[in-house]
Amino acid sequence: MALTFYMDVHIPAAITAGLRRRNINVITSQEDGTREDDDVLLLQRATSLGRILFSQDQDLLQIAREWQYTGQSFAGLVFSAQQGVSIGQCVEDLELLAQCYAPEEIANQVIFLPLR
């Protein structure tokens, strides 16, 4: 089964649109009504939906690290810094992840973009 993504509120719409043009299953926090939720709730929500959270928010790195340390499960986190990775590169890398990994291979992991 291909990965599905949950986009943090700060992810540019162009990334979401690019993934959708490539038939990658994506939902945004705005669409899901979690626009105002804090980072912990976003990671919990993405996990409850079985979706990998994509974020550019460094606070989520600390949350994921704490959850890994305490054994609290999450679906996975893909992180990209806000600078240094183009929209096109994000789309390509997320598509590659979606096509090459199963959800159980990403569970409880943090993956950093760019991949190369």
mmCIF file of C-alpha atoms in Angstrom, residues 21-104:
data_model
loop_
_atom_site.group_PDB
_atom_site.id
_atom_site.type_symbol
_atom_site.label_atom_id
_atom_site.label_comp_id
_atom_site.label_asym_id
_atom_site.label_seq_id
_atom_site.Cartn_x
_atom_site.Cartn_y
_atom_site.Cartn_z
ATOM 1 C CA ARG A 21 -1.250 15.983 -10.015
ATOM 2 C CA ARG A 22 0.904 12.879 -9.525
ATOM 3 C CA ASN A 23 -2.022 11.006 -7.939
ATOM 4 C CA ILE A 24 -0.505 10.969 -4.455
ATOM 5 C CA ASN A 25 -3.154 10.812 -1.723
ATOM 6 C CA VAL A 26 -2.846 13.997 0.337
ATOM 7 C CA ILE A 27 -4.996 15.824 2.861
ATOM 8 C CA THR A 28 -4.169 19.195 4.369
ATOM 9 C CA SER A 29 -4.743 20.319 7.921
ATOM 10 C CA GLN A 30 -6.953 23.080 6.528
ATOM 11 C CA GLU A 31 -9.182 20.535 4.767
ATOM 12 C CA ASP A 32 -9.331 18.396 7.897
ATOM 13 C CA GLY A 33 -10.262 21.307 10.160
ATOM 14 C CA THR A 34 -7.101 21.138 12.270
ATOM 15 C CA ARG A 35 -5.628 24.431 11.104
ATOM 16 C CA GLU A 36 -5.510 25.822 14.654
ATOM 17 C CA ASP A 37 -4.405 22.618 16.401
ATOM 18 C CA ASP A 38 -1.031 22.456 18.098
ATOM 19 C CA ASP A 39 1.770 20.245 16.799
ATOM 20 C CA VAL A 40 1.096 17.320 19.138
ATOM 21 C CA LEU A 41 -2.526 17.191 18.015
ATOM 22 C CA LEU A 42 -1.459 17.322 14.354
ATOM 23 C CA LEU A 43 0.848 14.346 14.778
ATOM 24 C CA GLN A 44 -1.864 12.479 16.674
ATOM 25 C CA ARG A 45 -4.438 13.272 13.988
ATOM 26 C CA ALA A 46 -2.170 12.210 11.121
ATOM 27 C CA THR A 47 -1.419 8.989 12.977
ATOM 28 C CA SER A 48 -5.097 8.287 13.664
ATOM 29 C CA LEU A 49 -5.706 8.564 9.914
ATOM 30 C CA GLY A 50 -2.702 6.382 9.078
ATOM 31 C CA ARG A 51 -1.038 9.257 7.240
ATOM 32 C CA ILE A 52 2.559 10.443 7.266
ATOM 33 C CA LEU A 53 2.815 14.021 8.525
ATOM 34 C CA PHE A 54 4.808 16.336 6.258
ATOM 35 C CA SER A 55 6.033 19.456 8.018
ATOM 36 C CA GLN A 56 8.556 22.248 7.938
ATOM 37 C CA ASP A 57 8.028 22.993 11.630
ATOM 38 C CA GLN A 58 11.126 22.205 13.692
ATOM 39 C CA ASP A 59 9.048 21.812 16.855
ATOM 40 C CA LEU A 60 7.706 18.568 15.395
ATOM 41 C CA LEU A 61 11.224 17.136 15.321
ATOM 42 C CA GLN A 62 11.401 17.431 19.107
ATOM 43 C CA ILE A 63 7.936 15.926 19.527
ATOM 44 C CA ALA A 64 8.815 12.981 17.284
ATOM 45 C CA ARG A 65 12.091 12.469 19.157
ATOM 46 C CA GLU A 66 10.222 12.410 22.483
ATOM 47 C CA TRP A 67 7.668 9.951 21.132
ATOM 48 C CA GLN A 68 10.438 7.686 19.829
ATOM 49 C CA TYR A 69 12.165 7.814 23.210
ATOM 50 C CA THR A 70 9.002 7.035 25.175
ATOM 51 C CA GLY A 71 7.710 4.429 22.730
ATOM 52 C CA GLN A 72 4.624 6.372 21.694
ATOM 53 C CA SER A 73 3.755 5.281 18.158
ATOM 54 C CA PHE A 74 3.202 7.634 15.252
ATOM 55 C CA ALA A 75 2.655 7.034 11.549
ATOM 56 C CA GLY A 76 5.846 8.832 10.550
ATOM 57 C CA LEU A 77 7.158 12.326 9.952
ATOM 58 C CA VAL A 78 8.769 13.757 6.843
ATOM 59 C CA PHE A 79 10.582 17.003 7.546
ATOM 60 C CA SER A 80 11.937 19.636 5.194
ATOM 61 C CA ALA A 81 13.579 22.883 6.182
ATOM 62 C CA GLN A 82 11.753 25.943 4.886
ATOM 63 C CA GLN A 83 14.830 27.046 2.979
ATOM 64 C CA GLY A 84 17.190 25.025 0.860
ATOM 65 C CA VAL A 85 14.656 22.635 -0.671
ATOM 66 C CA SER A 86 12.612 23.719 -3.668
ATOM 67 C CA ILE A 87 8.923 22.987 -4.093
ATOM 68 C CA GLY A 88 9.739 20.757 -7.060
ATOM 69 C CA GLN A 89 12.295 18.793 -5.041
ATOM 70 C CA CYS A 90 9.782 18.293 -2.213
ATOM 71 C CA VAL A 91 7.186 17.003 -4.665
ATOM 72 C CA GLU A 92 9.666 14.614 -6.317
ATOM 73 C CA ASP A 93 10.988 13.292 -3.011
ATOM 74 C CA LEU A 94 7.533 12.823 -1.479
ATOM 75 C CA GLU A 95 6.384 11.008 -4.614
ATOM 76 C CA LEU A 96 9.413 8.726 -4.392
ATOM 77 C CA LEU A 97 8.677 7.950 -0.742
ATOM 78 C CA ALA A 98 5.010 7.270 -1.535
ATOM 79 C CA GLN A 99 5.933 4.839 -4.296
ATOM 80 C CA CYS A 100 8.780 3.017 -2.574
ATOM 81 C CA TYR A 101 7.732 2.578 1.040
ATOM 82 C CA ALA A 102 4.911 0.861 2.849
ATOM 83 C CA PRO A 103 3.373 2.594 5.872
ATOM 84 C CA GLU A 104 4.890 0.105 8.309
#
